[in-house]
Coordinates of C-alpha atoms in Angstrom, one line a residue:
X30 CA -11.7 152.6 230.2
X31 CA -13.0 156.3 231.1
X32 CA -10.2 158.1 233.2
X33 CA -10.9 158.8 236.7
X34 CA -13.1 161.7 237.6
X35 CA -12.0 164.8 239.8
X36 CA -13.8 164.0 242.6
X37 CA -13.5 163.0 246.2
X38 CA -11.8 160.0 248.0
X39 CA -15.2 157.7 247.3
X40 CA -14.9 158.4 244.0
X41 CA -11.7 157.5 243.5
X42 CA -12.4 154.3 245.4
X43 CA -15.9 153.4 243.6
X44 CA -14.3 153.5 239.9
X45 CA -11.5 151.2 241.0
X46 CA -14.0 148.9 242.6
X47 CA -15.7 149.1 239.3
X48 CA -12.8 148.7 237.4
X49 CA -11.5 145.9 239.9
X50 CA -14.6 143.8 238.9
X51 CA -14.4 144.1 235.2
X52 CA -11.1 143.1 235.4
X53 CA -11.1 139.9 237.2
X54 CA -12.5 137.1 236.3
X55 CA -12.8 133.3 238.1
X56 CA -13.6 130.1 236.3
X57 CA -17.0 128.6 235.8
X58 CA -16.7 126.7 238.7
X59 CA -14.7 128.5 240.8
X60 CA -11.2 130.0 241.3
X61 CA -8.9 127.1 240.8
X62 CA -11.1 124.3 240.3
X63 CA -8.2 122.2 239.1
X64 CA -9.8 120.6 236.3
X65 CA -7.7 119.5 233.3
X66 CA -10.5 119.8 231.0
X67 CA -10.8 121.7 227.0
X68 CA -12.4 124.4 229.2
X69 CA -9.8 125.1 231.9
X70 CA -7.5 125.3 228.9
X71 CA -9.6 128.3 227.3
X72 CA -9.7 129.9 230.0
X73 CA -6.2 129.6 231.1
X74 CA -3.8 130.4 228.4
X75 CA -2.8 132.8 229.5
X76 CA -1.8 131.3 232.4
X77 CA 0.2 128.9 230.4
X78 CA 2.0 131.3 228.5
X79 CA 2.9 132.9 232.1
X80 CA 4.0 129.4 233.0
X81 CA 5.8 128.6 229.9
X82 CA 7.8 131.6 230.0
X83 CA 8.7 131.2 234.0
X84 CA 9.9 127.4 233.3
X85 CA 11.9 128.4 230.2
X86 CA 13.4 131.4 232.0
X87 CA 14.2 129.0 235.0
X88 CA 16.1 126.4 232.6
X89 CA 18.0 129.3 231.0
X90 CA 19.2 130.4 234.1
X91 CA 20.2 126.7 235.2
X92 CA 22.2 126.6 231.9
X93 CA 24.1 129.7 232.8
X94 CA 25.1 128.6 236.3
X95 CA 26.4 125.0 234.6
X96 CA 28.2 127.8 231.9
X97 CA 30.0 129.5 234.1
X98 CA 30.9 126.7 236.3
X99 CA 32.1 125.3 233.5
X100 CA 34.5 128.3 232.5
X101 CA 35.7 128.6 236.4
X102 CA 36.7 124.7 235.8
X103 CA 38.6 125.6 232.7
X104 CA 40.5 128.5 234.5
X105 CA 41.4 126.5 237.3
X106 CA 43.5 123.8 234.9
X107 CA 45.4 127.0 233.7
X108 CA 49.0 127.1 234.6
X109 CA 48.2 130.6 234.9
X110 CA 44.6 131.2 235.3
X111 CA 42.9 134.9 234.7
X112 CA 40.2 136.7 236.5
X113 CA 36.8 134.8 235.5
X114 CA 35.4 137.8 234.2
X115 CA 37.9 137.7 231.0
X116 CA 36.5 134.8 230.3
X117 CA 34.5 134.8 226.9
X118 CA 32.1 131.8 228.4
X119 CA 31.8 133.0 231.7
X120 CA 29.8 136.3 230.0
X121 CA 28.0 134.1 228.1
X122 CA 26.4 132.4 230.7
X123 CA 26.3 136.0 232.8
X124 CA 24.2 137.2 229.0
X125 CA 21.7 133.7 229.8
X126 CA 21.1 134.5 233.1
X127 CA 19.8 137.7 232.1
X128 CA 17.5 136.6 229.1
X129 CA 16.2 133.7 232.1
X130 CA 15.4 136.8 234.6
X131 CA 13.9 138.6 232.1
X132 CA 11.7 135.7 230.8
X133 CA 10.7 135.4 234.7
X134 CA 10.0 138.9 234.6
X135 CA 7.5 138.5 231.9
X136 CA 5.9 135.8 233.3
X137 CA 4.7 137.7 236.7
X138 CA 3.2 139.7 234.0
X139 CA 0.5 136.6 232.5
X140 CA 0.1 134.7 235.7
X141 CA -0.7 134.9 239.1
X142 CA 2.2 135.1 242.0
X143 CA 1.4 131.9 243.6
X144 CA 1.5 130.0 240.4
X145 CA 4.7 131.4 238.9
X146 CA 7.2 132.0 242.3
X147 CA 6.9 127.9 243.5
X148 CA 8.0 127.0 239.7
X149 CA 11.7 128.2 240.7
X150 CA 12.2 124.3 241.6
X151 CA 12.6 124.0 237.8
X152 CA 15.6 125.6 238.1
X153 CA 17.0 123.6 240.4
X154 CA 16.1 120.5 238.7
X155 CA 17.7 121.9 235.1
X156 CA 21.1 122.5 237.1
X157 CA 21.1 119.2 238.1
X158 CA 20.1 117.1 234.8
X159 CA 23.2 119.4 233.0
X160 CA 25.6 118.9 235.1
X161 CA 24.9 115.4 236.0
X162 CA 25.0 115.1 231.9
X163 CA 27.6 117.5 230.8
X164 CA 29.7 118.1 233.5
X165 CA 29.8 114.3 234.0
X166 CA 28.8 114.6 238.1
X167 CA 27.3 111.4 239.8
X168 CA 23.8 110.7 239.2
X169 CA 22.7 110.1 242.6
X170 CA 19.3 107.5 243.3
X171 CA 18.3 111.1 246.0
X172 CA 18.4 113.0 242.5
X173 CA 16.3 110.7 240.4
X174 CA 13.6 111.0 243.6
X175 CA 14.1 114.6 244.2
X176 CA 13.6 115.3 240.4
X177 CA 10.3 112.9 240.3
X178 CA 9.4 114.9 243.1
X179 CA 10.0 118.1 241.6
X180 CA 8.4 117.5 238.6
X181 CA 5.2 116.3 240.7
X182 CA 5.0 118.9 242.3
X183 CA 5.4 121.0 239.2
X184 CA 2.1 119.2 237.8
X185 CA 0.0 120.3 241.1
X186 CA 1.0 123.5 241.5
X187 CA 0.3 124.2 237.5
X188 CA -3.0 122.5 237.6
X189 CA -4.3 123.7 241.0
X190 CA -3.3 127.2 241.5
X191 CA -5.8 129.9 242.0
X192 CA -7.9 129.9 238.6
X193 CA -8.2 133.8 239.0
X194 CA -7.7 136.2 235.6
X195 CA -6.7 139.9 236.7
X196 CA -5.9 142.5 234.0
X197 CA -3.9 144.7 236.3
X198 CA -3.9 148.1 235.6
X199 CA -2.0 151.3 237.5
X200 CA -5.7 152.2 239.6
X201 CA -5.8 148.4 240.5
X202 CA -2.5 148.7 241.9
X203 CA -3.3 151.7 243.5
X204 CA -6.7 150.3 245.4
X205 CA -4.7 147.2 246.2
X206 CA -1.4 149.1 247.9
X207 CA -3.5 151.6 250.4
X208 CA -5.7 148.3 251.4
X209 CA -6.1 147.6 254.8
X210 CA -5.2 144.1 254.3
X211 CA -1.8 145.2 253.0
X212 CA -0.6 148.1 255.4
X213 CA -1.0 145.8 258.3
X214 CA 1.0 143.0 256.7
X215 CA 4.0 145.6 255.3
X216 CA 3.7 147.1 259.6
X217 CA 4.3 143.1 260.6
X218 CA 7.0 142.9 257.7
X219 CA 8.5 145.9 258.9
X220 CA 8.7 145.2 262.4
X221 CA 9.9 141.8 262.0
X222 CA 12.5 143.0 259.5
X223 CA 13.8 145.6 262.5
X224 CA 13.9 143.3 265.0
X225 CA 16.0 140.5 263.0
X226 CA 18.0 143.2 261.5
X227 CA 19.1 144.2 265.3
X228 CA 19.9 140.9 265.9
X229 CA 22.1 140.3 262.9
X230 CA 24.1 143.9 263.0
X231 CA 24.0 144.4 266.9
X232 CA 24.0 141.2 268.6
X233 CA 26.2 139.8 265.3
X234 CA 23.8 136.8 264.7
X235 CA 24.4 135.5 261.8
X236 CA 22.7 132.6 261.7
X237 CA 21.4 131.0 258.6
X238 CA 17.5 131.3 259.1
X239 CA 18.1 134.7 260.1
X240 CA 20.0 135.7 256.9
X241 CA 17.3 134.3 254.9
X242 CA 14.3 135.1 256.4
X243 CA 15.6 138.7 255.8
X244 CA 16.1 137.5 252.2
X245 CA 12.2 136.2 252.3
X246 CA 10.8 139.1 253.5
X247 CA 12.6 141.5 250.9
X248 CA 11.2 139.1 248.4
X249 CA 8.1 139.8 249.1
X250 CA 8.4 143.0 248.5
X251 CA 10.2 142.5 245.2
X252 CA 7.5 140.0 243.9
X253 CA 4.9 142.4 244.4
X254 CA 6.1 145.3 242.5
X255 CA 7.8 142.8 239.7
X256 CA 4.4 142.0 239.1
X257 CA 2.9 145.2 239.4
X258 CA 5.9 146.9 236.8
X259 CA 5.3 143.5 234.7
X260 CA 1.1 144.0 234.7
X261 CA 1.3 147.4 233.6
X262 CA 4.3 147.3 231.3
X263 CA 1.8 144.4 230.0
X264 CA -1.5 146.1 229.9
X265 CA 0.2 149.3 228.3
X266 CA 0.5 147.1 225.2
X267 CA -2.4 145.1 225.1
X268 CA -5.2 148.0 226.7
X269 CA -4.0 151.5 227.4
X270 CA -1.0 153.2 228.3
X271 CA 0.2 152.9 232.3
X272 CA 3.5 154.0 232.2
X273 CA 2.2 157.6 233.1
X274 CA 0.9 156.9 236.5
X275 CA 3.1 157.3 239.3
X276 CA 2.3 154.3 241.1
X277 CA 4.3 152.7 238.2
X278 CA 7.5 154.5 239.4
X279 CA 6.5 153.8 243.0
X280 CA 6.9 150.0 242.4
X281 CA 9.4 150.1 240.2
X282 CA 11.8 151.7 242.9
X283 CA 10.9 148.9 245.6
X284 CA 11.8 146.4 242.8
X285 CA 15.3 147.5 242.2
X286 CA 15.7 148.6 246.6
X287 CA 14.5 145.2 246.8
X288 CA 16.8 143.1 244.6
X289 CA 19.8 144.8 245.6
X290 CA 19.2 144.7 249.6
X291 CA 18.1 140.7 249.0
X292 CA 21.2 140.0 247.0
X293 CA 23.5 141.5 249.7
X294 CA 21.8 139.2 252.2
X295 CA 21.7 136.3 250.3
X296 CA 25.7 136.6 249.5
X297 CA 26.4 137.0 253.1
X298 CA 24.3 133.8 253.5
X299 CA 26.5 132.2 250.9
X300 CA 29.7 133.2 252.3
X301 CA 29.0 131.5 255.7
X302 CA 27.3 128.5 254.7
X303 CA 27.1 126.0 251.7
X304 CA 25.2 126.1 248.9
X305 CA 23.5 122.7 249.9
X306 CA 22.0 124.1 252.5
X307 CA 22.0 128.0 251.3
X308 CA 19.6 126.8 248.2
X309 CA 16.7 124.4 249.8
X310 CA 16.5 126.5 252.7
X311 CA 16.2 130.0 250.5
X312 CA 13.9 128.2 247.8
X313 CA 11.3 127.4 250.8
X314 CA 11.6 130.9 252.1
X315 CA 11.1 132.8 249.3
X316 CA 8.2 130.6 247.8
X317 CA 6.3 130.8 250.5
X318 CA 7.2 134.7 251.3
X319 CA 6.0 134.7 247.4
X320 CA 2.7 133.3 248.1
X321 CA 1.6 135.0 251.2
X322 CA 2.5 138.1 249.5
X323 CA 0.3 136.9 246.3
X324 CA -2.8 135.8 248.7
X325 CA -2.6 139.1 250.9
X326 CA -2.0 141.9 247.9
X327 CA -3.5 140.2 244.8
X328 CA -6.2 138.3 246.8
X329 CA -5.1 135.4 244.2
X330 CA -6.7 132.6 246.3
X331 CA -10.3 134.4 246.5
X332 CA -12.8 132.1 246.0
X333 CA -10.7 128.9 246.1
X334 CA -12.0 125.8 247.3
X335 CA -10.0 123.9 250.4
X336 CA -9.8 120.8 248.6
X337 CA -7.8 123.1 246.0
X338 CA -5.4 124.8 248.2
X339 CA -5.0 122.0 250.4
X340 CA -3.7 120.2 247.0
X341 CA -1.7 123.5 245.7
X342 CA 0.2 123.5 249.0
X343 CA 0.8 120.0 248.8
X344 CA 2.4 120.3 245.4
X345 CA 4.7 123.0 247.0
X346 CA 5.7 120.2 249.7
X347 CA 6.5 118.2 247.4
X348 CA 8.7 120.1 245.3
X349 CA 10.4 121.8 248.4
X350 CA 11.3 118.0 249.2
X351 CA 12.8 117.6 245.7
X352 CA 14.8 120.2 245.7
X353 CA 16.3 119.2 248.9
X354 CA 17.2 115.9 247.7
X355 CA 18.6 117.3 244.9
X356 CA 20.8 119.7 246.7
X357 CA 21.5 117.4 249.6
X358 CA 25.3 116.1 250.3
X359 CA 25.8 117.1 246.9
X360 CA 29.3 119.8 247.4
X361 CA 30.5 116.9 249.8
X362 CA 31.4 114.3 247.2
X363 CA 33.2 116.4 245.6
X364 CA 35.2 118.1 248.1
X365 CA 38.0 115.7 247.8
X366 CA 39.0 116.7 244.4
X367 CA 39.3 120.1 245.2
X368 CA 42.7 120.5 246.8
X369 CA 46.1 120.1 245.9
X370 CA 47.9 117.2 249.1
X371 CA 51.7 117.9 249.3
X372 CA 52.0 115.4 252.0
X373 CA 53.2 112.3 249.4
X374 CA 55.6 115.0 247.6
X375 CA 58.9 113.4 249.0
X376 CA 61.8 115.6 250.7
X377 CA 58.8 118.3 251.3
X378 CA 57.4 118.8 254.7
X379 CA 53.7 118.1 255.1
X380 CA 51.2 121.8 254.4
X381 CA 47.8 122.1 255.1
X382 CA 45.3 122.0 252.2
X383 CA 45.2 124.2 249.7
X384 CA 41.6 125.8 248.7
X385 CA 40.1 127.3 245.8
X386 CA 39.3 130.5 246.5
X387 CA 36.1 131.7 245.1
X388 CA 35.9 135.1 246.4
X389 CA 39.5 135.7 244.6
X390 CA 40.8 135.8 241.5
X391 CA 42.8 133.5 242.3
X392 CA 42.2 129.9 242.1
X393 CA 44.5 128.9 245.0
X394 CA 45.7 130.2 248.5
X395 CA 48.3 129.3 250.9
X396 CA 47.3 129.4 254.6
X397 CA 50.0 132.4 256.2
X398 CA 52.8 131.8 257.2
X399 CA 53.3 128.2 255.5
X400 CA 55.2 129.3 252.4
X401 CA 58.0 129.0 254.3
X402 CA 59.2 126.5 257.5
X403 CA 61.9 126.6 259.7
X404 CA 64.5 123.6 260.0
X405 CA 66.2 121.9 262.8
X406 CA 69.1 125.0 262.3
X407 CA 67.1 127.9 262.5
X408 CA 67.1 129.0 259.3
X409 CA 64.1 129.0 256.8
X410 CA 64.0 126.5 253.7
X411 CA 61.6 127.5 251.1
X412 CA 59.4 124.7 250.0

């Protein structure tokens, strides 16, 4: 690949147009033709490896969240519990997570957006097999259908997503991020960003669409790049060296702006509200922030026939409906064996509930003012 040529601004934009078409390449019958034949196989493995490593990452990271909710229960049966993060177990599952991120990093890298973002559902569905078989939890008949449903879903989305091959290189990142198509959409993402951000610092709205629609549309931003740092990290070791270009720097500073912005959102989103409803509703956000992002930037659904889409989107239904089965009512049942009652403890006045507290290091908290009472005298007996 010759390097680009001093010249003027339709230079530039001629050899990346040139480039551009060398470097992507659609199936003999179209961009995702969703056929499950010996020759979509050829020409999509790929893909497969992308997918392989994004559903493997996923699992890994289920098994670290069932890890170290397995080491908080441990801590919480200890007459005298210690912070979580002296935990041996609880850093191994914090060591998974990373090698699942990292395996979903990757994957951005072999595979289209739009194929790899709507497989997060896998992760999901992992938590809820191991803990339904390790951390003996209820197998609910809502889980069996969410996870059929899930896994359906799965089988769509792998088979009819957008059949497009791109070896993407620093100058295709570069012709894609001053496209027209783009700059409007970041202006839109931008404005609506403002606007909800008023709302939620200003008017102190802190509703839970609002939290994660912020979340979705900083995930757009962070799938982008991830794929742009993980193309070019990619084709520097297959093709030529891209580390070099400065666009490469460019996205790898949204990345980590990104991540960090999203994850201080999300954990406000968290604190408020509960996880059953926290993870559905961010799944379908960021999934579908994902592929907008994927169809606008990467053009990833160029060429695609309606009858495809039409059944890619519906396997994105689908698994967004397992994963709220899955997640639905499912902290409730289990709120009951949470607290300590002293109302049967006899010769002891009745307290409220006592609460886990996640967001200490502690494992239990007395409401204030109820470690002591007053009797009939005056005078205060401790209880």
């Amino acid at each position: 690949m010759a390097d680009l040529a001093l010249g003027g601004p339709g230079d530039a934009a001629a050899a990346a147009l040139d480039e551009l078409s060398r470097n992507v390449t659609y199936g003999a019958q179209g961009a995702g033709n969703g056929s499950l034949s010996g020759a979509w196989y050829r020409r999509n493995q790929i893909h497969l490896f992308g997918v392989l490593l994004a559903i493997l990452g996923n699992l890994v990271i289920s098994i670290s969240l069932n890890i170290q909710k397995y080491s908080h229960l441990q801590l919480a049966h200890q007459e005298y519990p210690k912070p979580f993060f002296k935990s041996v177990l609880w850093w191994g599952g914090i060591v998974l997570m990373a090698m699942g991120e990292t395996g979903n990093f990757a994957a951005y890298g072999f595979a289209p957006i739009t194929l790899i973002a709507p497989l997060g559902c896998m992760s999901v569905t992992g938590s809820a097999i191991i803990s339904i078989m390790f951390l003996k939890e209820n197998l609910r008949a809502s889980d069996l259908l969410g996870m059929t449903l899930a896994f359906a879903g799965t089988y769509l989305l792998v088979n009819f997503a957008p059949n497009i091959t791109q070896a993407i290189s620093a100058r295709t990142i570069q012709y894609y991020f001053v496209g027209w198509q783009f700059l409007i959409y970041v202006i839109l993402e931008i404005l609506i960003f403002c606007i909800l951000l008023y709302f939620h610092k200003r008017k102190g709205m802190k509703h839970i669409v609002i939290l994660l629609t912020l979340v979705a549309l900083l995930a757009s931003l962070t799938v982008i790049s991830v794929k742009a740092v993980s193309s070019m990290i990619t084709f520097s070791v297959t093709d030529k060296m891209q580390l070099t270009y400065p666009i490469f720097y460019i996205m790898f500073i949204i990345m980590i702006a990104s991540c960090v912005f999203q994850v201080k959102f999300l954990n406000q989103a968290t604190k408020l509200y509960n996880t059953t409803m926290v993870v559905p509703v961010n799944h379908i956000f960021f999934t579908t922030s994902a592929i907008i992002a994927g169809v606008i930037f990467y053009k990833e659904f160029l060429g695609a026939a309606f009858l495809t889409i039409f059944i890619y989107l519906f396997g994105c239904f689908l698994s967004f409906l397992g994963v709220f089965l899955i997640t639905r009512n499912r902290e409730k049942e289990h709120l009951p064996q949470s607290y300590i009652d002293f109302g049967n403890i006899p010769g002891k006045q009745m307290l409220d509930k006592i609460q886990p507290d996640s967001n200490g290091l502690s494992y239990g908290t007395l409401p204030d003012g109820s470690d002591s009472t007053k009797s009939q005298s005056g005078e205060k007996k401790e209880v």
